[in-house]
Short mmCIF file of C-alpha atoms in Angstrom, two decimals:
data_model
loop_
_atom_site.label_atom_id
_atom_site.label_comp_id
_atom_site.label_asym_id
_atom_site.label_seq_id
_atom_site.Cartn_x
_atom_site.Cartn_y
_atom_site.Cartn_z
CA MET S 1 -12.69 29.03 -26.40
CA ASN S 2 -14.02 25.55 -27.15
CA SER S 3 -10.65 23.94 -26.64
CA PHE S 4 -10.39 25.83 -23.37
CA MET S 5 -13.75 24.46 -22.24
CA ALA S 6 -12.78 20.93 -23.31
CA VAL S 7 -9.57 21.00 -21.27
CA PHE S 8 -11.39 22.62 -18.36
CA LYS S 9 -14.14 19.99 -18.33
CA ARG S 10 -11.76 17.08 -18.67
CA GLU S 11 -9.51 18.31 -15.91
CA LEU S 12 -12.33 18.96 -13.48
CA LYS S 13 -13.83 15.54 -14.16
CA SER S 14 -10.49 13.86 -13.67
CA TYR S 15 -10.37 15.16 -10.08
CA PHE S 16 -13.51 13.25 -9.28
CA THR S 17 -12.80 10.08 -11.24
CA THR S 18 -9.64 9.51 -9.20
CA PRO S 19 -9.58 9.27 -5.39
CA LEU S 20 -7.55 12.48 -5.34
CA ALA S 21 -10.52 14.81 -4.90
CA TYR S 22 -12.02 12.87 -2.04
CA VAL S 23 -8.76 12.42 -0.15
CA PHE S 24 -8.05 16.11 -0.57
CA LEU S 25 -11.52 17.23 0.49
CA VAL S 26 -11.62 15.05 3.60
CA ILE S 27 -8.20 16.15 4.80
CA PHE S 28 -8.78 19.80 3.98
CA LEU S 29 -12.16 19.91 5.71
CA PHE S 30 -10.85 18.06 8.75
CA PHE S 31 -7.90 20.35 9.28
CA SER S 32 -9.73 23.58 8.50
CA GLY S 33 -12.26 22.63 11.20
CA TYR S 34 -9.74 21.24 13.64
CA LEU S 35 -7.45 24.27 13.52
CA THR S 36 -10.40 26.64 13.95
CA PHE S 37 -11.57 25.03 17.17
CA LYS S 38 -8.06 24.47 18.46
CA GLN S 39 -7.39 28.16 17.98
CA GLY S 40 -10.11 28.83 20.54
CA PHE S 41 -13.23 29.44 18.50
CA TYR S 42 -15.49 29.11 21.55
CA GLU S 43 -13.14 30.86 23.94
CA MET S 44 -13.15 33.99 21.77
CA ARG S 45 -16.87 34.35 22.39
CA GLN S 46 -17.29 36.14 19.07
CA ALA S 47 -19.70 35.14 16.34
CA ASP S 48 -17.24 35.59 13.47
CA MET S 49 -15.02 33.40 11.36
CA SER S 50 -11.67 35.05 12.01
CA ALA S 51 -10.40 31.90 13.72
CA PHE S 52 -11.25 29.96 10.57
CA PHE S 53 -9.70 32.34 8.05
CA MET S 54 -6.62 32.95 10.20
CA ASN S 55 -5.36 29.41 9.63
CA LEU S 56 -6.12 29.16 5.94
CA PRO S 57 -2.79 30.54 4.63
CA LEU S 58 -0.86 27.93 6.57
CA LEU S 59 -3.18 25.15 5.43
CA PHE S 60 -3.03 26.34 1.83
CA VAL S 61 0.75 26.30 1.83
CA PHE S 62 0.54 22.51 1.89
CA MET S 63 -2.83 21.77 0.38
CA VAL S 64 -2.76 23.91 -2.76
CA PRO S 65 0.63 22.70 -4.06
CA SER S 66 -0.65 19.16 -3.58
CA THR S 67 -3.45 19.83 -6.06
CA ALA S 68 -1.21 21.83 -8.37
CA MET S 69 1.73 19.45 -8.54
CA ARG S 70 0.09 16.98 -10.86
CA LEU S 71 -1.26 19.53 -13.36
CA TRP S 72 1.72 19.44 -15.72
CA ALA S 73 4.25 17.14 -14.08
CA GLU S 74 1.97 14.14 -14.52
CA GLU S 75 1.07 15.10 -18.05
CA ARG S 76 4.74 15.28 -18.97
CA LYS S 77 5.67 12.09 -17.17
CA VAL S 78 2.91 9.99 -18.75
CA GLY S 79 3.52 11.60 -22.13
CA SER S 80 -0.07 12.71 -22.63
CA ILE S 81 1.31 16.20 -23.17
CA GLU S 82 2.27 14.99 -26.64
CA LEU S 83 -1.36 14.21 -27.31
CA LEU S 84 -2.60 17.48 -25.83
CA PHE S 85 -0.27 19.72 -27.81
CA THR S 86 -0.79 17.93 -31.11
CA LEU S 87 -4.50 18.67 -30.82
CA PRO S 88 -5.61 22.08 -32.06
CA ILE S 89 -5.02 23.79 -28.72
CA THR S 90 -2.79 26.74 -27.95
CA ILE S 91 -0.58 26.57 -24.89
CA THR S 92 -2.43 29.48 -23.30
CA GLN S 93 -5.78 27.72 -23.70
CA ALA S 94 -4.43 24.55 -22.14
CA VAL S 95 -2.73 26.34 -19.25
CA LEU S 96 -5.81 28.43 -18.49
CA GLY S 97 -8.14 25.45 -18.84
CA LYS S 98 -6.18 23.46 -16.29
CA PHE S 99 -5.67 26.42 -13.98
CA PHE S 100 -9.35 27.36 -13.84
CA ALA S 101 -10.41 23.74 -13.35
CA ALA S 102 -8.09 23.43 -10.36
CA TRP S 103 -9.21 26.81 -9.08
CA LEU S 104 -12.86 25.81 -9.29
CA PHE S 105 -12.00 22.62 -7.46
CA LEU S 106 -10.41 24.60 -4.64
CA THR S 107 -13.41 26.92 -4.60
CA ILE S 108 -15.65 23.87 -4.20
CA ALA S 109 -13.45 22.74 -1.30
CA LEU S 110 -13.84 26.17 0.31
CA GLY S 111 -17.57 26.09 -0.37
CA LEU S 112 -17.82 22.81 1.53
CA THR S 113 -16.73 24.59 4.69
CA PHE S 114 -20.25 26.04 4.83
CA PRO S 115 -21.05 24.27 8.12
CA MET S 116 -18.71 26.82 9.74
CA VAL S 117 -20.93 29.61 8.43
CA ILE S 118 -24.03 27.85 9.72
CA THR S 119 -22.39 27.33 13.12
CA VAL S 120 -21.50 30.98 13.40
CA CYS S 121 -24.96 32.09 12.32
CA TYR S 122 -26.54 29.73 14.83
CA LEU S 123 -24.40 30.94 17.71
CA GLY S 124 -24.85 34.64 17.13
CA GLU S 125 -25.34 37.37 14.58
CA PRO S 126 -22.19 37.61 12.51
CA ASP S 127 -21.34 40.34 10.02
CA VAL S 128 -22.26 38.63 6.75
CA GLY S 129 -20.21 41.08 4.68
CA LEU S 130 -17.13 40.12 6.62
CA ILE S 131 -17.71 36.44 5.94
CA ILE S 132 -18.18 37.09 2.23
CA THR S 133 -15.00 39.15 1.90
CA GLY S 134 -13.24 36.48 3.93
CA TYR S 135 -14.22 33.88 1.37
CA VAL S 136 -13.36 36.16 -1.55
CA GLY S 137 -9.93 36.69 -0.04
CA SER S 138 -9.49 32.96 0.48
CA ILE S 139 -10.44 32.16 -3.10
CA LEU S 140 -8.03 34.78 -4.41
CA MET S 141 -5.29 33.44 -2.19
CA ALA S 142 -5.98 29.89 -3.40
CA GLY S 143 -5.67 31.19 -6.96
CA GLY S 144 -2.33 32.82 -6.18
CA PHE S 145 -0.91 29.68 -4.60
CA LEU S 146 -2.27 27.62 -7.46
CA ALA S 147 -0.61 29.81 -10.09
CA ILE S 148 2.71 29.34 -8.28
CA GLY S 149 2.10 25.58 -8.05
CA CYS S 150 1.21 25.49 -11.76
CA PHE S 151 4.53 27.08 -12.64
CA PHE S 152 6.59 24.65 -10.59
CA SER S 153 4.58 21.75 -11.92
CA ALA S 154 5.56 22.75 -15.44
CA LEU S 155 9.16 23.11 -14.35
CA SER S 156 9.77 19.50 -13.36
CA LYS S 157 8.58 16.11 -14.53
CA ASN S 158 8.79 14.89 -10.97
CA GLN S 159 5.71 15.63 -8.87
CA VAL S 160 7.61 15.50 -5.58
CA ILE S 161 10.10 18.09 -6.74
CA SER S 162 7.39 20.40 -7.99
CA PHE S 163 5.49 19.97 -4.72
CA VAL S 164 8.49 20.82 -2.55
CA LEU S 165 9.47 23.81 -4.67
CA SER S 166 5.99 25.30 -4.64
CA VAL S 167 5.55 24.73 -0.90
CA VAL S 168 8.78 26.65 -0.31
CA ALA S 169 7.79 29.45 -2.67
CA CYS S 170 4.33 29.78 -1.10
CA ALA S 171 5.74 29.60 2.44
CA VAL S 172 8.23 32.36 1.70
CA LEU S 173 5.43 34.55 0.40
CA VAL S 174 3.29 33.87 3.46
CA PHE S 175 5.95 34.18 6.11
CA ALA S 176 7.43 37.33 4.63
CA GLY S 177 4.40 39.14 6.01
CA MET S 178 4.40 37.62 9.50
CA PRO S 179 5.11 40.14 12.29
CA THR S 180 8.10 38.11 13.52
CA THR S 181 9.79 38.25 10.12
CA LEU S 182 9.09 41.93 9.72
CA ASN S 183 10.32 42.79 13.21
CA TYR S 184 13.53 40.94 12.56
CA ALA S 185 13.99 42.50 9.13
CA SER S 186 13.45 45.99 10.55
CA THR S 187 16.48 45.58 12.83
CA PHE S 188 18.85 45.87 9.88
CA LEU S 189 16.85 46.97 6.84
CA PRO S 190 15.65 50.49 6.07
CA ILE S 191 11.96 51.07 6.65
CA GLY S 192 11.21 51.27 2.92
CA MET S 193 12.61 47.81 2.32
CA VAL S 194 10.63 46.36 5.20
CA SER S 195 7.37 47.74 3.88
CA ALA S 196 8.29 46.47 0.41
CA ILE S 197 8.70 42.97 1.84
CA GLU S 198 5.46 43.37 3.70
CA SER S 199 3.51 44.38 0.62
CA MET S 200 4.90 41.42 -1.34
CA SER S 201 3.45 38.96 1.12
CA PHE S 202 0.21 37.04 0.86
CA GLN S 203 -0.41 37.50 4.54
CA THR S 204 -0.66 41.29 4.41
CA HIS S 205 -3.13 41.39 1.54
CA PHE S 206 -5.16 38.48 2.80
CA GLU S 207 -5.59 40.06 6.23
CA SER S 208 -6.49 43.37 4.67
CA ILE S 209 -9.29 41.76 2.62
CA GLN S 210 -10.42 39.82 5.68
CA ARG S 211 -11.04 43.06 7.55
CA GLY S 212 -13.93 43.55 5.16
CA VAL S 213 -12.46 46.06 2.75
CA LEU S 214 -11.85 45.10 -0.87
CA LYS S 215 -9.12 47.56 -1.79
CA PHE S 216 -7.90 47.98 -5.34
CA GLY S 217 -4.34 47.43 -4.19
CA ASP S 218 -5.10 44.06 -2.64
CA LEU S 219 -7.15 42.86 -5.58
CA SER S 220 -4.53 43.92 -8.09
CA TYR S 221 -1.87 42.17 -6.00
CA PHE S 222 -3.62 38.84 -6.43
CA VAL S 223 -4.52 39.41 -10.08
CA LEU S 224 -0.97 40.40 -10.98
CA LEU S 225 0.43 37.46 -9.06
CA ILE S 226 -1.83 35.00 -10.86
CA VAL S 227 -1.29 36.50 -14.31
CA GLY S 228 2.47 36.66 -13.80
CA TRP S 229 2.96 33.08 -12.65
CA ILE S 230 0.56 31.72 -15.28
CA ALA S 231 2.39 33.57 -18.03
CA ALA S 232 5.69 32.18 -16.72
CA CYS S 233 4.13 28.72 -16.71
CA SER S 234 3.13 29.05 -20.39
CA ILE S 235 6.60 30.17 -21.38
CA ILE S 236 8.27 27.32 -19.50
CA LEU S 237 5.89 24.80 -21.05
CA ASP S 238 6.55 26.04 -24.54
CA GLU S 239 10.26 25.61 -23.89
CA ARG S 240 10.13 22.23 -22.22
CA LYS S 241 7.04 20.38 -23.40
CA ALA S 242 8.97 17.83 -25.41
CA ARG S 243 11.71 17.13 -22.89
CA MET C 1 0.02 17.86 -49.18
CA ILE C 2 3.09 17.65 -46.99
CA GLU C 3 6.05 19.73 -48.02
CA VAL C 4 9.20 19.43 -45.91
CA LYS C 5 12.07 21.85 -46.54
CA GLU C 6 15.53 21.48 -45.02
CA LEU C 7 14.22 20.44 -41.61
CA ARG C 8 16.87 20.47 -38.91
CA ARG C 9 16.75 19.75 -35.20
CA ASN C 10 19.43 19.20 -32.55
CA PHE C 11 19.16 17.93 -29.00
CA GLY C 12 22.21 19.48 -27.41
CA PRO C 13 25.19 18.05 -29.29
CA VAL C 14 23.11 15.30 -30.90
CA VAL C 15 21.82 16.05 -34.38
CA ALA C 16 18.47 14.28 -34.64
CA VAL C 17 17.28 15.60 -37.98
CA ASP C 18 19.88 17.01 -40.32
CA GLY C 19 18.30 18.91 -43.16
CA ILE C 20 15.72 16.58 -44.65
CA SER C 21 13.40 17.58 -47.49
CA PHE C 22 10.63 15.62 -49.12
CA SER C 23 7.03 16.00 -50.19
CA VAL C 24 4.07 13.67 -50.05
CA GLU C 25 0.94 13.94 -52.17
CA ARG C 26 -2.62 12.76 -51.70
CA GLY C 27 -2.94 9.04 -52.41
CA GLU C 28 0.57 8.25 -51.29
CA VAL C 29 1.58 6.13 -48.31
CA LEU C 30 5.08 7.05 -47.33
CA GLY C 31 7.05 4.66 -45.13
CA LEU C 32 9.83 6.22 -43.09
CA LEU C 33 12.46 3.58 -42.47
CA GLY C 34 15.61 3.74 -40.48
CA PRO C 35 17.60 2.23 -37.64
CA ASN C 36 16.89 3.27 -34.04
CA GLY C 37 17.76 6.88 -33.40
CA ALA C 38 17.66 7.77 -37.08
CA GLY C 39 15.38 10.75 -36.50
CA LYS C 40 12.06 9.29 -37.62
CA THR C 41 10.14 10.18 -34.48
CA THR C 42 11.72 13.62 -34.25
CA ALA C 43 10.75 14.38 -37.84
CA MET C 44 7.19 13.25 -37.20
CA ARG C 45 6.95 15.25 -33.99
CA ILE C 46 8.05 18.35 -35.85
CA LEU C 47 5.41 17.74 -38.52
CA ALA C 48 2.76 17.33 -35.80
CA CYS C 49 3.86 20.69 -34.29
CA PHE C 50 4.97 19.12 -31.02
CA LEU C 51 8.61 20.04 -31.53
CA LYS C 52 9.92 23.20 -33.10
CA PRO C 53 12.62 22.75 -35.75
CA ASP C 54 15.93 24.55 -35.29
CA GLY C 55 16.00 25.29 -39.00
CA GLY C 56 13.90 24.80 -42.10
CA THR C 57 10.16 24.48 -42.17
CA ALA C 58 7.31 22.36 -43.48
CA THR C 59 3.76 22.86 -44.67
CA VAL C 60 0.85 20.53 -44.11
CA CYS C 61 -2.23 21.08 -46.30
CA GLY C 62 -0.79 24.48 -47.14
CA TYR C 63 -0.42 25.60 -43.53
CA ASP C 64 3.04 26.39 -42.25
CA ILE C 65 4.01 24.47 -39.09
CA LEU C 66 5.71 27.53 -37.63
CA LYS C 67 3.21 30.22 -38.57
CA ASP C 68 -0.08 28.38 -38.28
CA PRO C 69 0.34 25.31 -36.04
CA ILE C 70 -3.33 25.30 -34.97
CA ASN C 71 -4.56 24.77 -38.51
CA VAL C 72 -1.90 22.13 -39.08
CA CYS C 73 -3.12 20.26 -35.99
CA ARG C 74 -6.69 20.60 -37.24
CA SER C 75 -5.97 19.01 -40.57
CA LEU C 76 -3.84 16.10 -39.45
CA GLY C 77 -4.29 13.02 -37.35
CA TYR C 78 -1.26 12.02 -35.31
CA LEU C 79 -0.53 8.79 -33.51
CA ALA C 80 2.54 9.15 -31.33
CA GLU C 81 4.98 6.33 -30.72
CA ASN C 82 4.06 5.56 -27.10
CA VAL C 83 0.33 6.20 -27.70
CA PRO C 84 -0.27 8.82 -25.02
CA ALA C 85 -3.76 8.99 -23.54
CA TYR C 86 -5.42 9.94 -20.28
CA ASN C 87 -5.29 6.67 -18.40
CA GLU C 88 -8.01 7.39 -15.86
CA MET C 89 -10.62 8.08 -18.56
CA THR C 90 -12.85 5.52 -20.22
CA VAL C 91 -12.42 4.97 -23.95
CA GLY C 92 -15.76 6.67 -24.59
CA GLY C 93 -14.94 9.61 -22.34
CA PHE C 94 -11.58 10.00 -24.02
CA LEU C 95 -13.01 9.99 -27.55
CA ASN C 96 -15.66 12.49 -26.46
CA PHE C 97 -12.91 14.73 -25.11
CA ILE C 98 -11.14 14.57 -28.47
CA CYS C 99 -14.45 15.48 -30.16
CA ASP C 100 -14.81 18.43 -27.75
CA VAL C 101 -11.38 19.75 -28.67
CA ARG C 102 -11.87 19.14 -32.38
CA GLU C 103 -15.29 20.77 -32.26
CA ILE C 104 -17.23 17.77 -33.51
CA ARG C 105 -20.71 18.21 -32.02
CA GLY C 106 -24.23 16.83 -31.99
CA LYS C 107 -25.12 14.65 -34.96
CA ASP C 108 -21.60 14.82 -36.41
CA ARG C 109 -20.19 13.45 -33.18
CA LYS C 110 -22.57 10.53 -33.15
CA GLN C 111 -21.74 9.78 -36.77
CA ALA C 112 -18.02 10.04 -36.14
CA LEU C 113 -18.19 7.71 -33.15
CA ASP C 114 -20.42 5.23 -34.98
CA ARG C 115 -17.93 5.17 -37.81
CA ILE C 116 -14.70 5.03 -35.83
CA VAL C 117 -15.56 2.60 -33.02
CA PRO C 118 -16.31 -0.43 -35.24
CA MET C 119 -13.55 0.59 -37.66
CA CYS C 120 -10.91 0.29 -34.94
CA SER C 121 -12.85 -2.59 -33.29
CA ILE C 122 -12.95 -1.03 -29.84
CA ASP C 123 -16.69 -1.62 -29.23
CA SER C 124 -15.98 -4.20 -26.55
CA VAL C 125 -13.79 -1.90 -24.44
CA TYR C 126 -15.79 1.31 -24.96
CA HIS C 127 -16.72 1.66 -21.28
CA GLN C 128 -13.41 0.45 -19.86
CA THR C 129 -10.81 2.84 -18.47
CA ILE C 130 -7.77 3.18 -20.68
CA GLU C 131 -5.28 2.06 -18.00
CA THR C 132 -6.90 -1.39 -17.94
CA LEU C 133 -6.42 -1.96 -21.67
CA SER C 134 -3.78 -4.16 -23.27
CA LYS C 135 -1.13 -2.61 -25.46
CA GLY C 136 -2.93 -3.56 -28.64
CA TYR C 137 -6.23 -2.04 -27.56
CA LYS C 138 -4.45 1.12 -26.39
CA ARG C 139 -2.94 1.51 -29.82
CA ARG C 140 -6.32 1.04 -31.44
CA VAL C 141 -7.78 3.73 -29.19
CA GLY C 142 -4.89 5.96 -30.25
CA LEU C 143 -5.67 5.18 -33.87
CA ALA C 144 -9.34 6.02 -33.30
CA GLN C 145 -8.27 9.33 -31.76
CA ALA C 146 -6.16 10.14 -34.82
CA LEU C 147 -8.92 9.24 -37.28
CA ILE C 148 -12.00 10.64 -35.57
CA HIS C 149 -12.08 13.92 -37.48
CA ASP C 150 -11.39 12.17 -40.79
CA PRO C 151 -8.20 14.14 -41.47
CA ASP C 152 -6.61 14.56 -44.89
CA VAL C 153 -3.16 13.89 -43.56
CA LEU C 154 -2.24 11.03 -41.24
CA ILE C 155 1.04 10.71 -39.39
CA LEU C 156 1.41 7.36 -37.65
CA ASP C 157 4.50 6.53 -35.65
CA GLU C 158 4.86 2.73 -35.63
CA PRO C 159 1.12 2.07 -35.91
CA THR C 160 1.36 -1.72 -35.66
CA ASP C 161 3.88 -1.99 -32.83
CA GLY C 162 2.57 -4.29 -30.10
CA LEU C 163 -0.35 -5.65 -32.10
CA ASP C 164 -0.90 -9.34 -32.67
CA PRO C 165 -0.64 -10.69 -36.26
CA ASN C 166 -4.40 -10.45 -36.81
CA GLN C 167 -4.56 -6.89 -35.61
CA LYS C 168 -1.51 -5.99 -37.67
CA HIS C 169 -3.29 -7.31 -40.71
CA GLU C 170 -6.42 -5.31 -39.80
CA VAL C 171 -4.49 -2.06 -39.37
CA ARG C 172 -2.68 -2.57 -42.66
CA LYS C 173 -5.97 -3.21 -44.38
CA LEU C 174 -7.33 -0.04 -42.79
CA ILE C 175 -4.37 2.01 -44.00
CA GLY C 176 -4.72 0.49 -47.46
CA LYS C 177 -8.41 1.40 -47.53
CA MET C 178 -7.76 5.01 -46.60
CA ALA C 179 -4.72 5.38 -48.80
CA LYS C 180 -6.35 6.57 -51.99
CA ASP C 181 -7.93 9.76 -50.65
CA LYS C 182 -5.52 10.64 -47.89
CA CYS C 183 -1.88 11.40 -47.49
CA ILE C 184 -0.28 9.03 -45.00
CA VAL C 185 3.15 8.92 -43.43
CA ILE C 186 4.06 5.93 -41.30
CA SER C 187 7.28 4.96 -39.60
CA THR C 188 8.18 1.37 -38.97
CA HIS C 189 10.93 -1.15 -38.40
CA ILE C 190 8.99 -3.94 -40.01
CA LEU C 191 10.03 -4.26 -43.62
CA GLU C 192 7.22 -6.56 -44.70
CA GLU C 193 4.89 -3.78 -43.63
CA VAL C 194 6.55 -1.41 -46.04
CA GLU C 195 6.00 -3.88 -48.86
CA ALA C 196 2.41 -4.43 -47.79
CA VAL C 197 1.18 -0.86 -47.46
CA CYS C 198 3.67 1.76 -48.63
CA SER C 199 3.69 3.21 -52.12
CA ARG C 200 6.94 4.99 -51.40
CA THR C 201 9.73 4.63 -48.91
CA ILE C 202 12.37 6.94 -47.49
CA ILE C 203 15.29 5.44 -45.61
CA ILE C 204 16.90 7.77 -43.11
CA ALA C 205 19.88 7.32 -40.83
CA ARG C 206 21.58 9.86 -38.58
CA GLY C 207 19.00 12.44 -39.55
CA ARG C 208 19.74 12.33 -43.28
CA ILE C 209 17.77 10.88 -46.15
CA LEU C 210 19.72 8.05 -47.76
CA VAL C 211 17.17 6.76 -50.24
CA ASP C 212 13.88 8.07 -51.57
CA SER C 213 12.30 5.41 -53.75
CA THR C 214 9.53 2.83 -53.94
CA PRO C 215 9.80 -0.59 -52.29
CA LYS C 216 9.48 -2.27 -55.67
CA LYS C 217 12.22 -0.26 -57.34
CA LEU C 218 14.56 -0.82 -54.41
CA LYS C 219 14.16 -4.56 -54.72
CA GLU C 220 14.71 -4.48 -58.45
CA GLU C 221 17.77 -2.27 -58.24
CA HIS C 222 19.49 -4.34 -55.60
CA GLN C 223 18.18 -7.73 -56.71
CA CYS C 224 17.53 -8.91 -53.19
CA SER C 225 14.95 -8.74 -50.39
CA LEU C 226 14.06 -5.45 -48.74
CA ASP C 227 15.77 -6.69 -45.57
CA ALA C 228 19.06 -7.01 -47.36
CA VAL C 229 18.60 -3.67 -49.10
CA PHE C 230 17.96 -1.97 -45.78
CA ARG C 231 21.05 -3.50 -44.20
CA ARG C 232 23.24 -2.67 -47.13
CA ILE C 233 22.14 0.95 -47.31
CA THR C 234 22.11 1.85 -43.63
CA ARG C 235 25.36 0.03 -42.83
CA THR C 236 27.54 1.20 -45.66
CA LYS C 237 26.36 4.77 -45.84
CA SER C 238 26.24 5.57 -42.16
CA ALA C 239 29.46 3.74 -41.24
#
């Protein structure tokens, strides 16, 4: 537990001692705001945040892998992994410590979009429950993307490679649930297969949470996704840490 | 305190460590000698639980490196060859992180830092980030990291590489001072270092132990300098 906290603390601090955190936050906040208003936030004439949440998956496809790519790739490249794993730390503790630090960082980034909430509250009377579930869904989705990014970061020493691979993996999982993909798939696949593809996608579960209902199915989707990719990350690291 | 049994490790077709066995007791300073690629670093990495052996095992302070790696890591201090550290951290922040992981808290932490910082003479760079340090200072920070929990067993991979002559002398003095109540394994290319600090020396080449003796005995047996002994042994036996 203590080793976990030590890794967690160090990792979180390292975001803010390098320019990484600030560059990330500025770009993330700019685009999350820009896309919301470009999507027609005012034209919708609705005091809700659907225009904001709608764009998050697309934004996350690029932004989350960019935070995740350095987690292990950098550690392996610099060689500090040799220091880390000759300290009394288990691989699981180290992986979880880094994962939760990055997740908290992304949660902070999401938290800093609070001016959107204030804007909506100022303009009308939004459904607060809907905003809260929207954020819960976003945080869970960030965690899912991050777990995937973590895995690919452990896979390669090269940060660019791990970035590209995790962007592709995340994009596949997002676009699998888009109506266009599903319509196309339904022209030649049986209906069961199409719904299987649909239920594997981030998009489907994220939208379902956004509607304001926290269903067990959606929650377990994200939890399983995170646990699965994190476990895969630990196994890969154990195999490859010294290479 | 260190017991190595038939340790073996391959990297693909390359045999890095080919069944070595030895043991080191408290009060001994063992110098691992050998040409480049002899398997010194691999053997040390296995002992520090960073690499898993393909065959054989070892115990450190009674803990098995395969069954109980966490306790092995707790009881040993390890300085790796390229002195890995987190470059964006300050020296102080880095040492505090090591204390966090090693569960040195409160008064103990203050004592440990007060002891280790002057001992490795890193007072002057305590608030500097590690990436701005010279090679010698980096190595001293690495040494401080390995010594901070006052371990019984020390494994140092080329501890004086990149240090200036004064610093080399300091580190050797430090090792000499700790030698009597610890068990120390160092690897080196520098033969005068072996004569200066090691009470025992093992020469390995191609992953096998060629000689297990003391520097003094080696010189007496071969009637020449350690340099010549080293050349004679590693050339004839590995050729």
